[in-house]
Coordinates of C-alpha atoms in Angstrom, one line a residue:
X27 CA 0.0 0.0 0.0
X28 CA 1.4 3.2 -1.4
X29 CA 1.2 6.6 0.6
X30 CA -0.2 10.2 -1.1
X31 CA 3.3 11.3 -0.7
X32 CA 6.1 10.2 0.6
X33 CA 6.6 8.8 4.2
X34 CA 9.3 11.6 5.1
X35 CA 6.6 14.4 3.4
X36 CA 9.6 17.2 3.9
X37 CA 13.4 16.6 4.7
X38 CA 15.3 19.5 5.8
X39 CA 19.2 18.8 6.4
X40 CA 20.7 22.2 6.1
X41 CA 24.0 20.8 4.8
X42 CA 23.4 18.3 2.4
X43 CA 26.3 15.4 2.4
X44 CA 27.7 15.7 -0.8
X45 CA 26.2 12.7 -2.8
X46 CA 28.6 13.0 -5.7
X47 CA 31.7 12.5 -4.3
X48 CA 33.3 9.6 -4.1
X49 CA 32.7 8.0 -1.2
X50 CA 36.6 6.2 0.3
X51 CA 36.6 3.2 2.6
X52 CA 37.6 3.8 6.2
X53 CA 37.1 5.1 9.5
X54 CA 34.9 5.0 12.6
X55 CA 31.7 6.9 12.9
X56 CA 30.1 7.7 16.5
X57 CA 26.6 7.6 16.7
X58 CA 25.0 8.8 20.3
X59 CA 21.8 7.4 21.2
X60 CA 18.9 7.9 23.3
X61 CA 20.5 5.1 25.3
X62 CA 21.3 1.4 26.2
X63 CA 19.2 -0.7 24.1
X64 CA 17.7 -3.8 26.6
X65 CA 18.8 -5.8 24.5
X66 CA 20.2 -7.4 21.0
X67 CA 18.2 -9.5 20.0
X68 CA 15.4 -7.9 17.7
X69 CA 12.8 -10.5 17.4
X70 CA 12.2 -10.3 21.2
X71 CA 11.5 -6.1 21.3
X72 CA 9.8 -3.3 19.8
X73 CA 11.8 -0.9 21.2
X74 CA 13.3 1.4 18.0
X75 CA 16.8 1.9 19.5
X76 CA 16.9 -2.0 19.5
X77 CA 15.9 -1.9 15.6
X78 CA 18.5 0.8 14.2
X79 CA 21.8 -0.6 16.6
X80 CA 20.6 -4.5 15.1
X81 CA 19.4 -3.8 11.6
X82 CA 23.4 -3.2 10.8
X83 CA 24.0 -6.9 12.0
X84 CA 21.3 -9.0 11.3
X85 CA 18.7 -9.4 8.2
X86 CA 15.4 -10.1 7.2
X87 CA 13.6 -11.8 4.0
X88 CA 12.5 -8.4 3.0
X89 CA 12.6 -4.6 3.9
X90 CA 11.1 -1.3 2.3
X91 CA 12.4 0.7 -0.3
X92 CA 12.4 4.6 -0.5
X93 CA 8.9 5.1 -1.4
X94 CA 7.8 2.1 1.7
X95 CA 7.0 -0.6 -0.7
X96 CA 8.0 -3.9 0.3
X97 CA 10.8 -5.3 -1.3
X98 CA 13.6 -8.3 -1.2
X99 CA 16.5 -8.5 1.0
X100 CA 17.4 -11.8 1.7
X101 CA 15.0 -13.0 -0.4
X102 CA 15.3 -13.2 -4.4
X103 CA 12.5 -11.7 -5.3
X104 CA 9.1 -10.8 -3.9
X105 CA 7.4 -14.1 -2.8
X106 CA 4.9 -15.6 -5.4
X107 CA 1.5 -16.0 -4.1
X108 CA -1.3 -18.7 -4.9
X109 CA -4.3 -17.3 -6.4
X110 CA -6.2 -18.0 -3.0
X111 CA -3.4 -16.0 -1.3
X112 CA -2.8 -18.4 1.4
X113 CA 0.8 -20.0 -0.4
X114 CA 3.9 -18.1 -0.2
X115 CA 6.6 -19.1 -2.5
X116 CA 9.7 -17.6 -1.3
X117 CA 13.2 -18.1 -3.2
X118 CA 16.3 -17.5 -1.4
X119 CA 19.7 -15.6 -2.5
X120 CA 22.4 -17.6 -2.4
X121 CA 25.6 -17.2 -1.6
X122 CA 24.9 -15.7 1.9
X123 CA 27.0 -16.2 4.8
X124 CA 26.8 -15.8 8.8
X125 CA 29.3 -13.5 10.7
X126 CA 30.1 -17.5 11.9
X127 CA 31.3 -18.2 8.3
X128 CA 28.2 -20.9 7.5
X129 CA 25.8 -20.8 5.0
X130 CA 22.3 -19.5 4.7
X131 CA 19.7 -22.1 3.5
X132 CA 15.9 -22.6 3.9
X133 CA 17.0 -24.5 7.0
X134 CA 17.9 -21.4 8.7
X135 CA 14.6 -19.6 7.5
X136 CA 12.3 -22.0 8.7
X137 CA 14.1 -22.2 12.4
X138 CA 14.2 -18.6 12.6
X139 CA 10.5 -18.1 11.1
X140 CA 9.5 -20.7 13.6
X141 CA 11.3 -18.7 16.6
X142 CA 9.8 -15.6 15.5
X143 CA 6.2 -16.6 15.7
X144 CA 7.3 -17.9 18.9
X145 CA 8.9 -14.8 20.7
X146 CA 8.3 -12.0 18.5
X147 CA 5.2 -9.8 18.9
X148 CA 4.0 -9.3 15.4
X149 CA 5.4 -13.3 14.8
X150 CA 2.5 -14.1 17.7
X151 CA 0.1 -11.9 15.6
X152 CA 1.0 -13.6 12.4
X153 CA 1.0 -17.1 13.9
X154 CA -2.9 -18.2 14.1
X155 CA -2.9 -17.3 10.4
X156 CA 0.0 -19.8 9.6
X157 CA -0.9 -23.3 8.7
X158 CA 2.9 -24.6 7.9
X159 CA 6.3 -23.4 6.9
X160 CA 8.4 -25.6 5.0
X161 CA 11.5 -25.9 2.8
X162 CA 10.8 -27.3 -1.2
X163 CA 14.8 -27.2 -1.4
X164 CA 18.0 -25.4 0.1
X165 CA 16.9 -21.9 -1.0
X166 CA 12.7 -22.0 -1.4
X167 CA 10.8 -21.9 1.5
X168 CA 6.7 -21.8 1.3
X169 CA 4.5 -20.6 3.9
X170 CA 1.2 -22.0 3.7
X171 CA -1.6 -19.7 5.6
X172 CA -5.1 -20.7 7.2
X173 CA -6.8 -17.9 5.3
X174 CA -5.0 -14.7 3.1
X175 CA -3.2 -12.7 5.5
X176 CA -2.3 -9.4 3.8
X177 CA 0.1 -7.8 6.0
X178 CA 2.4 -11.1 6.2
X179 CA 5.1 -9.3 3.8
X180 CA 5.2 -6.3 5.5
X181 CA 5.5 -8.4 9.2
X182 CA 8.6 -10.0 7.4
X183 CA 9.9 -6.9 6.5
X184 CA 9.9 -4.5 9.6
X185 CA 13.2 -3.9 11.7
X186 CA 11.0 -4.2 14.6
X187 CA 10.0 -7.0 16.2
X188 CA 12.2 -8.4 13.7
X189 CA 11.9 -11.2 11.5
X190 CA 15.9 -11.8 11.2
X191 CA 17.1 -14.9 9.6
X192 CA 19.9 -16.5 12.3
X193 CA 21.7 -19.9 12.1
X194 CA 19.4 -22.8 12.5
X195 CA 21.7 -23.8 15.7
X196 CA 21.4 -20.4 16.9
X197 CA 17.6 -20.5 18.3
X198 CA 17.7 -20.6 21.8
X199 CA 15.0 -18.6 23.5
X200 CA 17.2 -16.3 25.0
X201 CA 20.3 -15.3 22.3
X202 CA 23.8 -15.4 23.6
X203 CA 25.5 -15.2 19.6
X204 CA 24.4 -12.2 17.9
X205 CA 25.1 -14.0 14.9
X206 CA 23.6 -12.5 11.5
X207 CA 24.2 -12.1 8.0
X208 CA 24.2 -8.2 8.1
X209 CA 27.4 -5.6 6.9
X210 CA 28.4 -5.2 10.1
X211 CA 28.7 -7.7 12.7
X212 CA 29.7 -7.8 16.6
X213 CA 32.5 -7.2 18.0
X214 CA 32.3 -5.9 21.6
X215 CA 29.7 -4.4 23.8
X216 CA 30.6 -2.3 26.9
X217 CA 27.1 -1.6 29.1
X218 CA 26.4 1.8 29.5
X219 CA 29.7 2.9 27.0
X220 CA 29.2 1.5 23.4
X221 CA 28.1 -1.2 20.8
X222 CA 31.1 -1.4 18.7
X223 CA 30.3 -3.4 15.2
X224 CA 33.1 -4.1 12.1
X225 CA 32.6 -4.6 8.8
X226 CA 31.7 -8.4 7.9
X227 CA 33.8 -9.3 5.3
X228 CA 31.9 -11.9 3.5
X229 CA 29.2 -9.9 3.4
X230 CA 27.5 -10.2 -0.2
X231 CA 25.2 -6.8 -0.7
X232 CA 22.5 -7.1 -3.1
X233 CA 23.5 -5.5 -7.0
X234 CA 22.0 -2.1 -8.4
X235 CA 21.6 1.3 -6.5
X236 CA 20.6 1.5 -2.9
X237 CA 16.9 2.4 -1.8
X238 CA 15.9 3.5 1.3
X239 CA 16.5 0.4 3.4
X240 CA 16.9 -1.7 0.3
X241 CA 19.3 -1.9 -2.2
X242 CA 22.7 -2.3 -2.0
X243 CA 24.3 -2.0 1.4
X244 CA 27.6 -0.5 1.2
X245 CA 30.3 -1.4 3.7
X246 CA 32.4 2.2 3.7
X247 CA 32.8 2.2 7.4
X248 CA 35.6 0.3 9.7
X249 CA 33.4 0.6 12.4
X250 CA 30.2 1.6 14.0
X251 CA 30.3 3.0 17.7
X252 CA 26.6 3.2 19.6
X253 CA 27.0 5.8 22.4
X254 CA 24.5 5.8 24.8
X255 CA 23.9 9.3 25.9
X256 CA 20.8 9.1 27.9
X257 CA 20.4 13.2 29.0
X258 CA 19.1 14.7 25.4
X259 CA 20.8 18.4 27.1
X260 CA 24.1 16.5 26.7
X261 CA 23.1 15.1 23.6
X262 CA 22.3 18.3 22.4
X263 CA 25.4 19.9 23.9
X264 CA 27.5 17.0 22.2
X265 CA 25.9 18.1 18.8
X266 CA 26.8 21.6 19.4
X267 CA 30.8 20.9 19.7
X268 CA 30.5 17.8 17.4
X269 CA 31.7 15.1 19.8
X270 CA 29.4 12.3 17.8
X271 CA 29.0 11.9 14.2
X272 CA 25.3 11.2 14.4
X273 CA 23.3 12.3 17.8
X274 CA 19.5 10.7 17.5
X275 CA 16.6 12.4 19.0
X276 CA 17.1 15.6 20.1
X277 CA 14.6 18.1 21.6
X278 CA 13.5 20.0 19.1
X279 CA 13.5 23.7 20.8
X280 CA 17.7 23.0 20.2
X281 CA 16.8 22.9 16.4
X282 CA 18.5 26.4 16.1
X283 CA 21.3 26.3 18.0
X284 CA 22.6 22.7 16.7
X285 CA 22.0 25.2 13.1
X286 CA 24.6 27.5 14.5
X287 CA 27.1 25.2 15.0
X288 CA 30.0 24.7 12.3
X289 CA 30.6 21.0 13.3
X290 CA 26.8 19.4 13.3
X291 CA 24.1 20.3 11.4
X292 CA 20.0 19.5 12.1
X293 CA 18.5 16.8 10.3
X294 CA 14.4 17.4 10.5
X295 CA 12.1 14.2 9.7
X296 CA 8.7 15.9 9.0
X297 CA 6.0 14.4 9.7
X298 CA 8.1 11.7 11.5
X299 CA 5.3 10.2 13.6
X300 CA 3.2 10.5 16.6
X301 CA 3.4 10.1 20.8
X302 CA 0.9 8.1 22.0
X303 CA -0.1 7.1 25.6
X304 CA -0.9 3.2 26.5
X305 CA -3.8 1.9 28.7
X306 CA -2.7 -1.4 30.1
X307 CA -6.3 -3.0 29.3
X308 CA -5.9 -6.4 31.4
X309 CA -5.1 -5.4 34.8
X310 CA -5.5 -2.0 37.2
X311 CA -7.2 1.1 37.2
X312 CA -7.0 1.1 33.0
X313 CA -8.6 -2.3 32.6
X314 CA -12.3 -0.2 32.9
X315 CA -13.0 0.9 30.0
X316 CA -15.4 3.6 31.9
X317 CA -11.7 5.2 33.4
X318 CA -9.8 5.3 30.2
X319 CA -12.4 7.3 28.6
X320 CA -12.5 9.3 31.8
X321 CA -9.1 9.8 31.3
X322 CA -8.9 10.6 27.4
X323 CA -11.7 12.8 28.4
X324 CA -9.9 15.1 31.0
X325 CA -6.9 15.4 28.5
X326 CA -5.8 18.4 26.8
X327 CA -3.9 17.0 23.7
X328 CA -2.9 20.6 22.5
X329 CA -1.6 21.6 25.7
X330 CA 0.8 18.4 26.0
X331 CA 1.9 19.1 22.1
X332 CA 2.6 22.5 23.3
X333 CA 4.3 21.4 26.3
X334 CA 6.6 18.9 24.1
X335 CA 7.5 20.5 21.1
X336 CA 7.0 24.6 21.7
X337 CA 6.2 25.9 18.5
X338 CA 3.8 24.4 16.5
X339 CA 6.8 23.9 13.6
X340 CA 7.6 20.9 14.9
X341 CA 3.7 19.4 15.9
X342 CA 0.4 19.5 14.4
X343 CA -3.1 18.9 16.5
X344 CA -4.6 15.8 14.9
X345 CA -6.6 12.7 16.1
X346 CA -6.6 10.5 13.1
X347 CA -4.0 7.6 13.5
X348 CA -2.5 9.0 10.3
X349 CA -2.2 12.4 8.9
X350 CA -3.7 13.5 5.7
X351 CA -0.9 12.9 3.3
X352 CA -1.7 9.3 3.7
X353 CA -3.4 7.2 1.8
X354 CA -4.8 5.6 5.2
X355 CA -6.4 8.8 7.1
X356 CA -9.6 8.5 8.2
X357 CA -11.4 11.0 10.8
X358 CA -13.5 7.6 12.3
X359 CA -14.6 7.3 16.0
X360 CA -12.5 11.0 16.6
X361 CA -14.8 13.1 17.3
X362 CA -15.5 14.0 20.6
X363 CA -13.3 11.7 22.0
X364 CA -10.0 13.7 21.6
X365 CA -8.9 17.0 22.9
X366 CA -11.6 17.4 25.0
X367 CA -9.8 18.8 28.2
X368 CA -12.8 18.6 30.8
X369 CA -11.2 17.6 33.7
X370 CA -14.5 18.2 35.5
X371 CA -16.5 16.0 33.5
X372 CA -14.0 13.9 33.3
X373 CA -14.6 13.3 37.2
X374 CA -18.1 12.5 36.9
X375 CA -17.2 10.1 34.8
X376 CA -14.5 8.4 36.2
X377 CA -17.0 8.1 39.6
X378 CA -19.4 6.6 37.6
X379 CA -17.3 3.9 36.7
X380 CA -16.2 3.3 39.7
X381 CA -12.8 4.8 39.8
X382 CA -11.5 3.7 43.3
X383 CA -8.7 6.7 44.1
X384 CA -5.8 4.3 43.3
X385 CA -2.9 6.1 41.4
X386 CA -2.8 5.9 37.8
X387 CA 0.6 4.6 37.3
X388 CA 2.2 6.7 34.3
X389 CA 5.3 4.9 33.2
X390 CA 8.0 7.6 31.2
X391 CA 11.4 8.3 30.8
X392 CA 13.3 11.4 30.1
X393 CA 15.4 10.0 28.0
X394 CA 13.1 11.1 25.5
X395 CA 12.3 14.3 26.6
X396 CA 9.2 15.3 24.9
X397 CA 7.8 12.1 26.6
X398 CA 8.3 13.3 30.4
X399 CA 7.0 16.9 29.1
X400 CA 3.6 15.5 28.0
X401 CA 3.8 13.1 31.4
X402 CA 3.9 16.2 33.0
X403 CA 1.1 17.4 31.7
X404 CA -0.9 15.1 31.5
X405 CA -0.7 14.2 35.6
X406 CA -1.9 18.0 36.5
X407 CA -5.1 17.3 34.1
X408 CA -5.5 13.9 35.5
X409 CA -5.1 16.1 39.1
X410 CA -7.8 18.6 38.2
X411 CA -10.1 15.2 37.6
X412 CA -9.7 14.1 40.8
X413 CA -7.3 11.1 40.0
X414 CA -3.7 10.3 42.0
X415 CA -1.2 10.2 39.6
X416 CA 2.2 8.1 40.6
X417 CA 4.5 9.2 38.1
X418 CA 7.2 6.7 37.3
X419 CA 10.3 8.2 35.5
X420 CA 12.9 5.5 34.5
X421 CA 15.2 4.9 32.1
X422 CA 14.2 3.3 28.6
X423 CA 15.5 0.3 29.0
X424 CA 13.6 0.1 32.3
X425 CA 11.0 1.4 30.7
X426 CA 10.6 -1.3 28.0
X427 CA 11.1 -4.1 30.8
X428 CA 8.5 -3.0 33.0
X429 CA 6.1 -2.4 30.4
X430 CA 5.9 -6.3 29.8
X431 CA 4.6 -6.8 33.5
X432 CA 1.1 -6.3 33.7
X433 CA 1.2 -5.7 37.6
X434 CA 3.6 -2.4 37.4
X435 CA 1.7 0.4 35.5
X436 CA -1.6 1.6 34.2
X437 CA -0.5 4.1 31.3
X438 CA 3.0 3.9 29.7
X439 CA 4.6 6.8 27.0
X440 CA 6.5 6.1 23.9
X441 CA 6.0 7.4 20.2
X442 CA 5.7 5.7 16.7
X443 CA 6.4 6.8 13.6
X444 CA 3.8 6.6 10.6
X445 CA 3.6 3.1 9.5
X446 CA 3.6 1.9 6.0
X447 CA 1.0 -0.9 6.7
X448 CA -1.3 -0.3 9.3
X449 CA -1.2 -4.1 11.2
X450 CA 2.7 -2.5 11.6
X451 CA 1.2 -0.9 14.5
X452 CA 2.2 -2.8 17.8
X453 CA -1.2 -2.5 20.1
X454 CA -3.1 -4.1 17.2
X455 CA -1.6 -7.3 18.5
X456 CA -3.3 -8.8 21.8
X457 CA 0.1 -9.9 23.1
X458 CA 1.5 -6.7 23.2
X459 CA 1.9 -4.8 25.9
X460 CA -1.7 -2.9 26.7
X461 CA -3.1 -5.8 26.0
X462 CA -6.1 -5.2 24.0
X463 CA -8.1 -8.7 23.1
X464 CA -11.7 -7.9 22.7
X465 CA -14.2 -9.3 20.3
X466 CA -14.3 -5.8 18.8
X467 CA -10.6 -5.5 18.0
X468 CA -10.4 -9.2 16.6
X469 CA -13.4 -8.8 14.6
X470 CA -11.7 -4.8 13.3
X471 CA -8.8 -6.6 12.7
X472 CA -9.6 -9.8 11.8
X473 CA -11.2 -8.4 8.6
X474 CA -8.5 -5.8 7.6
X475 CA -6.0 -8.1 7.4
X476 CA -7.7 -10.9 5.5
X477 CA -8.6 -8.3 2.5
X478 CA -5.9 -7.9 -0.1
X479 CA -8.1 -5.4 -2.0
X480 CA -6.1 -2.0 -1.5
X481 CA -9.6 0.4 -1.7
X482 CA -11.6 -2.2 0.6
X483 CA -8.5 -2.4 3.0
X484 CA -8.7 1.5 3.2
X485 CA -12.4 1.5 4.1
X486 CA -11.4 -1.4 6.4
X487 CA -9.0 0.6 8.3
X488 CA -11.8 3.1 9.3
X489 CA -13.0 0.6 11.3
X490 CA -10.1 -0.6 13.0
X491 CA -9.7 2.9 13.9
X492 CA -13.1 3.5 15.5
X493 CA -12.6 -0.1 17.4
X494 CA -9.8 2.1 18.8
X495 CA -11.2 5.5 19.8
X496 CA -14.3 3.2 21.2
X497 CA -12.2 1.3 23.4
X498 CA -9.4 3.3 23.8
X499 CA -6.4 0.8 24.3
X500 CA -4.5 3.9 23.7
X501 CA -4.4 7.7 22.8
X502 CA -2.5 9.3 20.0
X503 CA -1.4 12.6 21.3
X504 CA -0.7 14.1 17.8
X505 CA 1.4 14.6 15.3
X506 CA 5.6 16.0 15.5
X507 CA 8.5 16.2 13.7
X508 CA 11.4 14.7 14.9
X509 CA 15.1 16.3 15.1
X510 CA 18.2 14.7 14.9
X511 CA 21.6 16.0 13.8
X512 CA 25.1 15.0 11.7
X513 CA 28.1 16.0 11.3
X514 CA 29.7 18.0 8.1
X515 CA 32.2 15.2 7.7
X516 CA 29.1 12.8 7.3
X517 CA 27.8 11.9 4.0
X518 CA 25.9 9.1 2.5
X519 CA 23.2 9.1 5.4
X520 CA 19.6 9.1 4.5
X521 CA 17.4 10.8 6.7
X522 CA 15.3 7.8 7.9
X523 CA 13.2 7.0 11.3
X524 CA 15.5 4.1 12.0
X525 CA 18.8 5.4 10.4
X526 CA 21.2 3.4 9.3
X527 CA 24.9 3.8 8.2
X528 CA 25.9 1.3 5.8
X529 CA 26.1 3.6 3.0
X530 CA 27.8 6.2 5.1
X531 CA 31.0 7.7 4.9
X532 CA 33.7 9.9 6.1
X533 CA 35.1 13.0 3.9
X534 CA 38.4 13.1 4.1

């Protein structure tokens, strides 16, 4: 499914890496991050710092080109599918080794398809509509499905949650070899001081131009250095004097001043995505639906915008899931049910459902700052309603732990950026954290993803996204622009949500 425009709708990098030099072999780049990802193994978290440290090293069948179409990576070719669209014919490259020097055959595929349907998130929402995987020969697989399941390809393809293709010996539960086929393997990990990858030298990129996350992946680099740098005032500081070649996710009220400096320059990814607040629907104060829609209701979504982002450059008020530039926006089940901000009705109703005076549990971390501002926020609304509020300010790695205990919180922070495929989106899925596994949501669901008609999946969507605003699993705050920055010596860096630095370089 196309977009209107383009997922990145406006890129402004204020100085543009030279393209048309050549680009030399060597050196180490720095890249600081938000902070210590929990851990390395993608199929086992959603968490976006796991996906851009891990993409480098490991692989999946398939991944998304410039424009966010689906298209091969370790795969030949896009998969051929049966006329009933429940058989998957996939074809394999060949020729592909592991950082451990073996090679990859269907084998490997079907033990690592089989331990992400297993562990992963989005494998567990693909599973029930899997009949069998199998191997026809050393490089075809086929995937045989209960019923057509049209977002399968895209599930293979995301960086999160990941689909990666690992060694069929290499399948324990918990993964103690980070052992991929990527440009850039493993070399050492310090907690709390860096990730350091080198270039695989067997690696085989695919041939003609590179293309978004597909293409050709160019090995340029030595080395790859993940800094965690958890305080985004040192991150932006660290910009500033250029002490990192790439600093992810800074506020965005330092957009001018990272401008200024000679050494750095801001990278803007607009629109980039939205923040979004989740209800943990199975247990606790959240698990009424009566007291989520208290709490949507006493909720001033401008004012936490405002609060996050300052000038309205870098956010936009807006309830639908996606923005208008995309082919999926839809105003369904919106109105009246965001950016209400009545706190005092919001009181009445939360008694009426029986809203016991426990704390809401708000789980955040600074580490994204916007995230802590709209926290903020939110708990002197939540005040004015007449609920506690515990606010709970860890780290993200802390964060993204506690999150997958249903006993520890009632409303949890983190953002998303605008999804190519809509069953992308992580609370879709009833074993994600939040929790949402209602007859409404499976029945929403159920039927979007069995249509492979693009117009009727569109028209589908609407009512996936009115399942969600009438039993709020979770809120979308809005829409923002997110701010990163690189350095002049950079080029060869797309800007990207995820972004990645194969391709990258170092003028010399």
């Amino acid at each position: 499914m196309r977009l209107k425009l383009a997922f990145l709708v406006a890129t402004a990098l204020v100085a543009t890496p030279s393209f048309l030099m050549a680009q030399e072999k060597g050196g180490v780049v720095n890249v600081a991050t938000i902070g210590e990802p929990p851990t390395l193994d993608p199929m086992t978290s959603t968490a976006d710092l796991v996906g851009i440290v891990t993409q480098h090293i490991f692989e999946t069948l398939y991944t998304f080109n410039k424009k966010w179409d689906v298209t091969p990576l370790l795969a030949e070719s896009l998969p051929e599918v049966s006329a009933d669209g429940k058989t998957y014919t996939i074809k394999l490259r060949t020729g592909i080794k592991f950082h451990d020097g073996s090679d990859m055959t269907s084998e490997d595929v079907i033990a690592s398809l089989t331990r992400w349907t297993k562990l992963a998130s989005r494998g567990k929402q693909a599973v029930g509509f899997i009949d069998t995987i199998s191997a026809a020969d050393p490089t075809t697989v086929t995937i045989k499905l209960k019923q057509p399941y049209a977002p399968l390809v895209s599930l293979l393809a995301f960086n999160n949650s990941a689909a990666i293709i690992i060694p069929s010996e290499k399948q324990a539960d918990t993964m103690t070899d980070f052992i991929g086929t990527g440009p850039y393997m493993l070399k050492e990990r310090k907690a709390d001081q860096y990730i350091q990858l080198v270039r695989f030298k067997d690696y085989k990129p695919r041939s003609g131009e590179s293309d978004g996350y597909g293409g050709a992946r160019h090995q340029y680099l030595d080395e790859i250095r993940f800094v965690p740098v958890p305080d985004p005032n040192t991150r932006v500081e660290a910009a500033i004097s250029g002490q990192y070649d790439y600093i992810d996710s800074l506020p965005v009220e330092s957009f001018d001043k990272v401008k200024a400096s000679k050494a750095t320059q801001p990278l803007l990814l607009k629109p980039f995505g939205y923040p979004v607040f989740v209800f943990n629907t199975a247990e606790g104060a959240a698990k009424s639906l009566g007291v989520r829609k208290a709490i949507r209701q006493a909720l001033s979504m401008e004012d936490m915008l405002a609060a996050a982002f300052g000038s309205k450059d870098f956010y936009a008020l807006d309830g639908n899931i996606y923005p208008a530039s995309f082919t999926w926006s839809t105003d369904a089940g919106v109105k009246g049910n965001y950016n209400v901000a009545d706190p005092e009705g919001a009181a009445k109703a939360a008694k009426a459902a029986g809203y016991d005076g426990k704390p809401i549990r708000i789980l955040t971390s600074r580490q994204y700052e916007f995230h802590y501002k709209m926290a903020q926020v939110a708990a002197e609304y939540l005040k004015l309603a007449g609920f506690a509020v515990d606010m709970q300010v860890v780290d993200w790695a802390t964060l993204t732990q506690r999150r997958t205990d249903k006993a520890l919180w009632d409303i949890y922070i983190t953002h998303s950026p605008f999804l190519p495929e809509p069953a992308l989106i992580g609370s879709l899925a009833p074993t994600s954290p939040g929790w949402w596994d209602t007859p409404a949501r499976k029945t929403a669901v159920d039927a979007f993803s069995a249509e492979s008609d693009p117009k009727k999946r569109i028209e589908l969507w609407a009512n996936v996204q009115k399942a969600m605003y009438d039993e709020a699993p979770f809120m979308k705050i809005g829409d923002f622009n997110a701010v990163s920055a690189i350095s002049t010596k950079l080029q060869g860096v797309d800007p990207a949500p995820w972004p990645y630095f194969w391709n990258a370089s170092i003028k010399k």
